[in-house]
PDB file of C-alpha atoms in Angstrom:
ATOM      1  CA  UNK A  19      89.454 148.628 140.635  1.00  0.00           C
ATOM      2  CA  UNK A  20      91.873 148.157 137.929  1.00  0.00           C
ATOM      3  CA  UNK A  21      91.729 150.537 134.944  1.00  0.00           C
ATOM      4  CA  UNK A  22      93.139 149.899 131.616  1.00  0.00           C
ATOM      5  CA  UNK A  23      94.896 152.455 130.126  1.00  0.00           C
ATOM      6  CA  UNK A  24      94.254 151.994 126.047  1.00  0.00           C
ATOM      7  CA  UNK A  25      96.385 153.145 122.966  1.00  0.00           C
ATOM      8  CA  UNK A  26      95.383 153.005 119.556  1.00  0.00           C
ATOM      9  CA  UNK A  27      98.546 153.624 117.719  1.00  0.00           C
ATOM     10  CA  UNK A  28      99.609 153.028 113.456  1.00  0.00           C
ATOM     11  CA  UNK A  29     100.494 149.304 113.638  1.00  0.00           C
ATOM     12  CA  UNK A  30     104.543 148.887 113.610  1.00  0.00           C
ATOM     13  CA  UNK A  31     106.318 146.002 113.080  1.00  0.00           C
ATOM     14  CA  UNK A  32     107.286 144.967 116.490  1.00  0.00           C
ATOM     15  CA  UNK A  33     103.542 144.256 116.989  1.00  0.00           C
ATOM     16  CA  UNK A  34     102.350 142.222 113.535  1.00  0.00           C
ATOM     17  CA  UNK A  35     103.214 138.595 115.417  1.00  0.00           C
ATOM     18  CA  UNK A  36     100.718 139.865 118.009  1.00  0.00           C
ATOM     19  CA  UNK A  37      98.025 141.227 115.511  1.00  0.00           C
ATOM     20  CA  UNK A  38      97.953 138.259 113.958  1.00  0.00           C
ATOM     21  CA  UNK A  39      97.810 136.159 117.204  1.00  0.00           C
ATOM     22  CA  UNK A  40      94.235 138.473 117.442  1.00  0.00           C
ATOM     23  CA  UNK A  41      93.575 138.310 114.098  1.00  0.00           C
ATOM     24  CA  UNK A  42      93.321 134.985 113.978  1.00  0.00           C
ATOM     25  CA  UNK A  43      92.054 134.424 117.650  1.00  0.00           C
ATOM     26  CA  UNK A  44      88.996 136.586 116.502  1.00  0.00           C
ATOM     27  CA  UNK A  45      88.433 134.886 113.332  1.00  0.00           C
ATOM     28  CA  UNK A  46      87.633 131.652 114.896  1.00  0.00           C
ATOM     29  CA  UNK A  47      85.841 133.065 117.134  1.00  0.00           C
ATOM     30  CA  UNK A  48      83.261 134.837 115.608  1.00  0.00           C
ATOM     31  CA  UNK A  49      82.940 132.903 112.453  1.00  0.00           C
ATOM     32  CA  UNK A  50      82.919 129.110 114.318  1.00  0.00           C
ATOM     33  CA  UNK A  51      79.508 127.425 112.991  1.00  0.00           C
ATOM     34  CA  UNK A  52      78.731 130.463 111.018  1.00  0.00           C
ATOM     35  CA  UNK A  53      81.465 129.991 107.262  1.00  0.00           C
ATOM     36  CA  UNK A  54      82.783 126.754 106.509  1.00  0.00           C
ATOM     37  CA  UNK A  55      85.342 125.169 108.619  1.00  0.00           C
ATOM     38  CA  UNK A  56      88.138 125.371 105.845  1.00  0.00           C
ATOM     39  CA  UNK A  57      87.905 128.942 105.913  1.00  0.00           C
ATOM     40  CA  UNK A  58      87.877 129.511 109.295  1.00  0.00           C
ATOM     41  CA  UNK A  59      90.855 126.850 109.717  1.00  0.00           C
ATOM     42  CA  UNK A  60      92.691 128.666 106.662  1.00  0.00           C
ATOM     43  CA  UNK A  61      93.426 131.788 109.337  1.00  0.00           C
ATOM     44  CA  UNK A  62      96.208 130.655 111.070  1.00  0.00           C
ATOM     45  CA  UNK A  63      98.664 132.978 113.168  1.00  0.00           C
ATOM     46  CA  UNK A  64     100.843 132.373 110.374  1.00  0.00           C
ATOM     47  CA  UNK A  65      98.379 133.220 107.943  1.00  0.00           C
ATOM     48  CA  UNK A  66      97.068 136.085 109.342  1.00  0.00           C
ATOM     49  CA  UNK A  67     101.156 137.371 109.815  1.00  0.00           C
ATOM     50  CA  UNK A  68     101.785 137.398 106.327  1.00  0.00           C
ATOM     51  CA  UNK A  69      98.868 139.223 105.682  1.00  0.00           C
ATOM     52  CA  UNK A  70      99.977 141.900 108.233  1.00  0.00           C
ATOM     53  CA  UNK A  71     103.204 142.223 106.551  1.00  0.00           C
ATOM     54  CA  UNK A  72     101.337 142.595 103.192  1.00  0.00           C
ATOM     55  CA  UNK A  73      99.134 144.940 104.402  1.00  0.00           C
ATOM     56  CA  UNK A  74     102.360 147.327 105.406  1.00  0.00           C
ATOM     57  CA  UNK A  75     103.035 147.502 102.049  1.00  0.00           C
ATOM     58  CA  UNK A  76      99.562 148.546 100.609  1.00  0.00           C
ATOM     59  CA  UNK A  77      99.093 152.675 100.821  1.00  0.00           C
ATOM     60  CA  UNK A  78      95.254 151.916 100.355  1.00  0.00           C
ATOM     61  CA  UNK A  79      95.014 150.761 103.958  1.00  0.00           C
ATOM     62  CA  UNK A  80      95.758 152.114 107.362  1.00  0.00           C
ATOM     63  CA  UNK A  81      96.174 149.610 109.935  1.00  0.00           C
ATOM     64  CA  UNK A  82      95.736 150.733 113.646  1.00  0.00           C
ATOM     65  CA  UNK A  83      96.186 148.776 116.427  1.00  0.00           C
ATOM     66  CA  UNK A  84      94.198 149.032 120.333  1.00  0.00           C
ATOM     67  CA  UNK A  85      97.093 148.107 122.910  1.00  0.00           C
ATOM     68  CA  UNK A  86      96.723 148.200 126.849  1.00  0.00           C
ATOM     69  CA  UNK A  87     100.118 147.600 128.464  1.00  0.00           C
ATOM     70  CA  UNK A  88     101.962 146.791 125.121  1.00  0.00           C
ATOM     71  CA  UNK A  89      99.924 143.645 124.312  1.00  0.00           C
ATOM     72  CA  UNK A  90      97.512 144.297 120.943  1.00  0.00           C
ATOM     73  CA  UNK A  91      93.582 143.636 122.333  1.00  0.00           C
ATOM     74  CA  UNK A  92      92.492 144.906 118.875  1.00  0.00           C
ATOM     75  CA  UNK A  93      92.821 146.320 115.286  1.00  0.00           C
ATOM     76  CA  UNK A  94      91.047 148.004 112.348  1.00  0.00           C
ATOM     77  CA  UNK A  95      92.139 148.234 108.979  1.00  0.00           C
ATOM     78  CA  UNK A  96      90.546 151.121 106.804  1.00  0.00           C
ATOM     79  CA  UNK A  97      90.915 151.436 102.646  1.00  0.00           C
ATOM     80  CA  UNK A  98      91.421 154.669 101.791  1.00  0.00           C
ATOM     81  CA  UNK A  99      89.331 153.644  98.217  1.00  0.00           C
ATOM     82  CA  UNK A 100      86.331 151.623  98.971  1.00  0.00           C
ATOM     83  CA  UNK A 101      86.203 148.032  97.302  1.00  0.00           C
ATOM     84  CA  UNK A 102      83.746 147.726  94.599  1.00  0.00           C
ATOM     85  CA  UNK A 103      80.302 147.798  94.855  1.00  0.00           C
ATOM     86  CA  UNK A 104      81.078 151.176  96.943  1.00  0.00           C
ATOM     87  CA  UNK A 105      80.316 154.094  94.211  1.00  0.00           C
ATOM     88  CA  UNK A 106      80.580 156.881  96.320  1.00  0.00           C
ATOM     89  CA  UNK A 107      83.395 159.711  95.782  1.00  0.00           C
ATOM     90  CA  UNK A 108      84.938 160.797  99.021  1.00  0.00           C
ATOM     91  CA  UNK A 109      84.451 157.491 100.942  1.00  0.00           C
ATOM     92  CA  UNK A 110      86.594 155.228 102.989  1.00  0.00           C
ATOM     93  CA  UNK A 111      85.953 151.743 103.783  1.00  0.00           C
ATOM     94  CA  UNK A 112      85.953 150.151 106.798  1.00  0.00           C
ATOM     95  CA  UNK A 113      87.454 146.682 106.028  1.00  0.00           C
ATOM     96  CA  UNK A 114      87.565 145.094 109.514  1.00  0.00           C
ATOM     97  CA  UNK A 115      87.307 145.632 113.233  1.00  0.00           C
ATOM     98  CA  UNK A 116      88.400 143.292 115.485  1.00  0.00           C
ATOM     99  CA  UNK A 117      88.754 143.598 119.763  1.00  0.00           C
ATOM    100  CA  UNK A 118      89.322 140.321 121.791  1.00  0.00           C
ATOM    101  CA  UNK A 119      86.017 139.512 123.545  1.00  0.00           C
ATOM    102  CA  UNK A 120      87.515 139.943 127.158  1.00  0.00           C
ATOM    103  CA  UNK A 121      87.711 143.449 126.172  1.00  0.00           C
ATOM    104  CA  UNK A 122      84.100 144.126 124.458  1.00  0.00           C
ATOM    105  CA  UNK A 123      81.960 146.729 126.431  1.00  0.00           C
ATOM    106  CA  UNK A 124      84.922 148.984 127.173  1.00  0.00           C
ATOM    107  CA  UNK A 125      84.771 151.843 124.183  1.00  0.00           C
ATOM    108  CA  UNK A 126      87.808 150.060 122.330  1.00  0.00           C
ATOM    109  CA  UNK A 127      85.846 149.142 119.043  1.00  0.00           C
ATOM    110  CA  UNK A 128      84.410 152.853 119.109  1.00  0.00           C
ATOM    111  CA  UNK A 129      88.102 154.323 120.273  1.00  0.00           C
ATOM    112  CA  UNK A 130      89.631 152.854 117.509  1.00  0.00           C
ATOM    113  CA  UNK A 131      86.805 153.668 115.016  1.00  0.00           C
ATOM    114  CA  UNK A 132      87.500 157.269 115.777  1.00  0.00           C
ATOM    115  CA  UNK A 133      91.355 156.960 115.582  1.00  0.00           C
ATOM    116  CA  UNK A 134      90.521 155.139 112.054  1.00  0.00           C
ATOM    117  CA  UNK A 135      88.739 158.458 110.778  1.00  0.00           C
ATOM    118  CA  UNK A 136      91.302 160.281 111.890  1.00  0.00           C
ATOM    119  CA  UNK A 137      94.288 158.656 110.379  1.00  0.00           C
ATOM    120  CA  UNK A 138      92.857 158.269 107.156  1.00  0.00           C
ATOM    121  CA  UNK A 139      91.213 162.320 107.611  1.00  0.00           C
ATOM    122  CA  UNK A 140      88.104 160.385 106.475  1.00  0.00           C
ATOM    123  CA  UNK A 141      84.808 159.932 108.293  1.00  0.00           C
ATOM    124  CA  UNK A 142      82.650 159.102 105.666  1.00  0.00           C
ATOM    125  CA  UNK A 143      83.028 155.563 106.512  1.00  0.00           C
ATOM    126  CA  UNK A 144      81.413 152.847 104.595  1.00  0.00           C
ATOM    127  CA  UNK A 145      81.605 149.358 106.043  1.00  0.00           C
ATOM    128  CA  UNK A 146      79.716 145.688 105.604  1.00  0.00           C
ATOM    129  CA  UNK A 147      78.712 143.494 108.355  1.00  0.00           C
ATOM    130  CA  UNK A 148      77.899 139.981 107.889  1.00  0.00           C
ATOM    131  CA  UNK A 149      74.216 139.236 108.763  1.00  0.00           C
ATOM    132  CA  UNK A 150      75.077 136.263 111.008  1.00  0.00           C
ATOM    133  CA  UNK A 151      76.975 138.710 112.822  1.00  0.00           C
ATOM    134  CA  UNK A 152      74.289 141.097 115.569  1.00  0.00           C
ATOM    135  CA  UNK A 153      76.615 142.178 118.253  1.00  0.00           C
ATOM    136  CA  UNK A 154      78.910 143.913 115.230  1.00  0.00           C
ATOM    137  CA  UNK A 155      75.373 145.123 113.663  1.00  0.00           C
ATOM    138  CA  UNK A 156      74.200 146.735 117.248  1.00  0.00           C
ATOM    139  CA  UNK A 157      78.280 148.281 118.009  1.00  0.00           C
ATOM    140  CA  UNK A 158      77.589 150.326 114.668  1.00  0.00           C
ATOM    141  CA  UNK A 159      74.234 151.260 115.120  1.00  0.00           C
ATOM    142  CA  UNK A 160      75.011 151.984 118.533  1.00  0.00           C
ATOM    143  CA  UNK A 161      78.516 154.541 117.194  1.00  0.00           C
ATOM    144  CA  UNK A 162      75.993 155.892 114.810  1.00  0.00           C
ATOM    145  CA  UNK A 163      75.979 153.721 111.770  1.00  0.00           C
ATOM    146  CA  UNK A 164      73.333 153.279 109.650  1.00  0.00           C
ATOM    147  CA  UNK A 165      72.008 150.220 107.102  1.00  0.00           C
ATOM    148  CA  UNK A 166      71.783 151.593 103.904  1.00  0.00           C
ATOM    149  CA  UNK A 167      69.189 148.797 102.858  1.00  0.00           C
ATOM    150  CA  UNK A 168      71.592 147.604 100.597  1.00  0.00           C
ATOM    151  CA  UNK A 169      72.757 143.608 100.888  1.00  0.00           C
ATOM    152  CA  UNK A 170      75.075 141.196  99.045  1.00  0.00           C
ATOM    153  CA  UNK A 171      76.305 138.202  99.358  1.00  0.00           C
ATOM    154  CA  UNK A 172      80.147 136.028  99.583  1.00  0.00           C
ATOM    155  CA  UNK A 173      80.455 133.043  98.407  1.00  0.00           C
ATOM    156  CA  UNK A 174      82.552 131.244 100.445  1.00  0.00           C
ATOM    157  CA  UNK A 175      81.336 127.571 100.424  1.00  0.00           C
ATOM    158  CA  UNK A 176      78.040 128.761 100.853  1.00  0.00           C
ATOM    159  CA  UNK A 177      76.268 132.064 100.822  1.00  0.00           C
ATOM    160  CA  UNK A 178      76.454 134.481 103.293  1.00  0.00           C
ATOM    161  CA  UNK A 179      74.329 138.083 103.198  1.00  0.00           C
ATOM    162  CA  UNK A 180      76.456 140.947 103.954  1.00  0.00           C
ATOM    163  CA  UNK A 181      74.784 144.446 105.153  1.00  0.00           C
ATOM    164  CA  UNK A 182      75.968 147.243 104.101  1.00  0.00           C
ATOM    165  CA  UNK A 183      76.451 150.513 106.805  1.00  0.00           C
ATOM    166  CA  UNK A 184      77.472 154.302 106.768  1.00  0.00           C
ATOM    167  CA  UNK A 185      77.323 156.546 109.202  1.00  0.00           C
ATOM    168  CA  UNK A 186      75.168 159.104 107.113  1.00  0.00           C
ATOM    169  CA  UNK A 187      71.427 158.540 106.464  1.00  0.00           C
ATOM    170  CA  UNK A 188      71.908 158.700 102.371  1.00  0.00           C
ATOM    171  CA  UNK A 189      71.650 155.664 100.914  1.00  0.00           C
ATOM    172  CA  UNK A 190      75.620 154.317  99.260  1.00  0.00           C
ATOM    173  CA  UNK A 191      74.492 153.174  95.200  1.00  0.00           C
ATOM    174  CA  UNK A 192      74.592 150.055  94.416  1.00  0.00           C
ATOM    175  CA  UNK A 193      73.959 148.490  91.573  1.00  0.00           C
ATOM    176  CA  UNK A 194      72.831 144.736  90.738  1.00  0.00           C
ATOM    177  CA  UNK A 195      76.104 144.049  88.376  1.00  0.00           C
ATOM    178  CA  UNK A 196      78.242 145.644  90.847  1.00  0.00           C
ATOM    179  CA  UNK A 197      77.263 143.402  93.966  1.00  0.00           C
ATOM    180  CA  UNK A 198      78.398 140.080  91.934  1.00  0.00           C
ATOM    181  CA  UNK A 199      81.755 141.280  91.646  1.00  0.00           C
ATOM    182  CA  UNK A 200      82.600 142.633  94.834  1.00  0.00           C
ATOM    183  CA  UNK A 201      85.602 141.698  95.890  1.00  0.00           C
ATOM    184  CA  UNK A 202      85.425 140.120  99.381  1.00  0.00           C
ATOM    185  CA  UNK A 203      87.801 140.791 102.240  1.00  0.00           C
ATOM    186  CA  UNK A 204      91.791 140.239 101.078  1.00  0.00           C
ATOM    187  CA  UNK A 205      91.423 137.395 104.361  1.00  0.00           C
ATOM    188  CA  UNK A 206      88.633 136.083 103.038  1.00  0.00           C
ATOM    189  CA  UNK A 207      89.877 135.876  99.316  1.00  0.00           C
ATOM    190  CA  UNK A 208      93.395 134.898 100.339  1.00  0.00           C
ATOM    191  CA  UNK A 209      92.223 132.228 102.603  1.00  0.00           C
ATOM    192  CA  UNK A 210      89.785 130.575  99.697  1.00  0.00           C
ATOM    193  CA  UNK A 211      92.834 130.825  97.314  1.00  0.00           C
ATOM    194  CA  UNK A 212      95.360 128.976 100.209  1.00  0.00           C
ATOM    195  CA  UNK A 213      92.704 125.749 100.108  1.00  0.00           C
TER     196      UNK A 213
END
């Protein structure tokens, strides 16, 4: 039997050609048939590089990266300030999470999750989850996430209802005026702004 052997390390710049290969890999992936097609073409390896390289530059966000044998299988970014509607002093956000399918089922997602508190010495995590989207909803229930039983939604052609999840049982707040101007992911915004 062959066993990986996984590292999550800080993402360096020897590896952003190959986090974006899996950024945008995963992107098409998971949001084929779900967003529209312009926004799911917009990710491009190229796109998804320059947002790596921005993303160096941002001290908000950690970006860690799963490797097994020097190839990236996976990445999370974390905000060290939650995006708006996230009113909630002492949280971090958990802006994406993202493992190559041939590699689901093997602790990754959760391994890096865990090296993602860790980094940012934050594990009051706050993330959202789009609806469509029940294999990411069971992983975080499964790690010990919780809905809050709050929702939004993204424009992004049409509208799509975003959960929100923590891993502790309070409720995040909310309110009504702050869920319209959420800002959505930087991939998401940057790729609606590149069409």
């Amino acid at each position: 039997m062959n066993r990986m052997t996984i590292r999550v390390v800080p993402i360096e710049s020897q590896w952003f050609e190959q986090k974006a290969q899996v950024q945008s890999r995963t992107w098409h992936e998971l949001n084929q048939g779900h967003i529209p097609q312009e926004i799911v073409d917009a990710i491009t390896p190229e796109f998804a590089l320059k947002l790596t390289r921005n993303a160096a530059h941002n001290h908000n966000q950690v970006t860690l990266i799963a490797l097994n044998d020097d190839q990236v299988i996976g990445f999370t970014e974390l905000l060290r300030t939650p995006r708006p509607p996230i009113d909630r002093p002492g949280a971090a956000e958990l802006a994406s999470l993202y493992v190559l399918t041939d590699h689901h089922h093997n602790g990754i997602g959760r391994m890096l999750v865990e090296a993602g508190k860790r980094a940012i010495g934050n594990d009051r995590l706050v993330l959202w989850v789009m609806a469509f989207n029940t294999n990411a909803q069971g992983f975080y229930r499964h790690i010990g996430f919780h809905e809050t039983g709050h929702t939004q939604t993204e424009d992004m052609g049409s509208e799509l209802e975003m959960i929100n999840y923590t891993p502790l049982k309070r409720s995040t707040r909310v309110t009504t005026s702050q869920v319209a101007s959420r800002p959505a992911h930087p991939a998401i915004t940057d790729a609606l702004h590149a069409i």
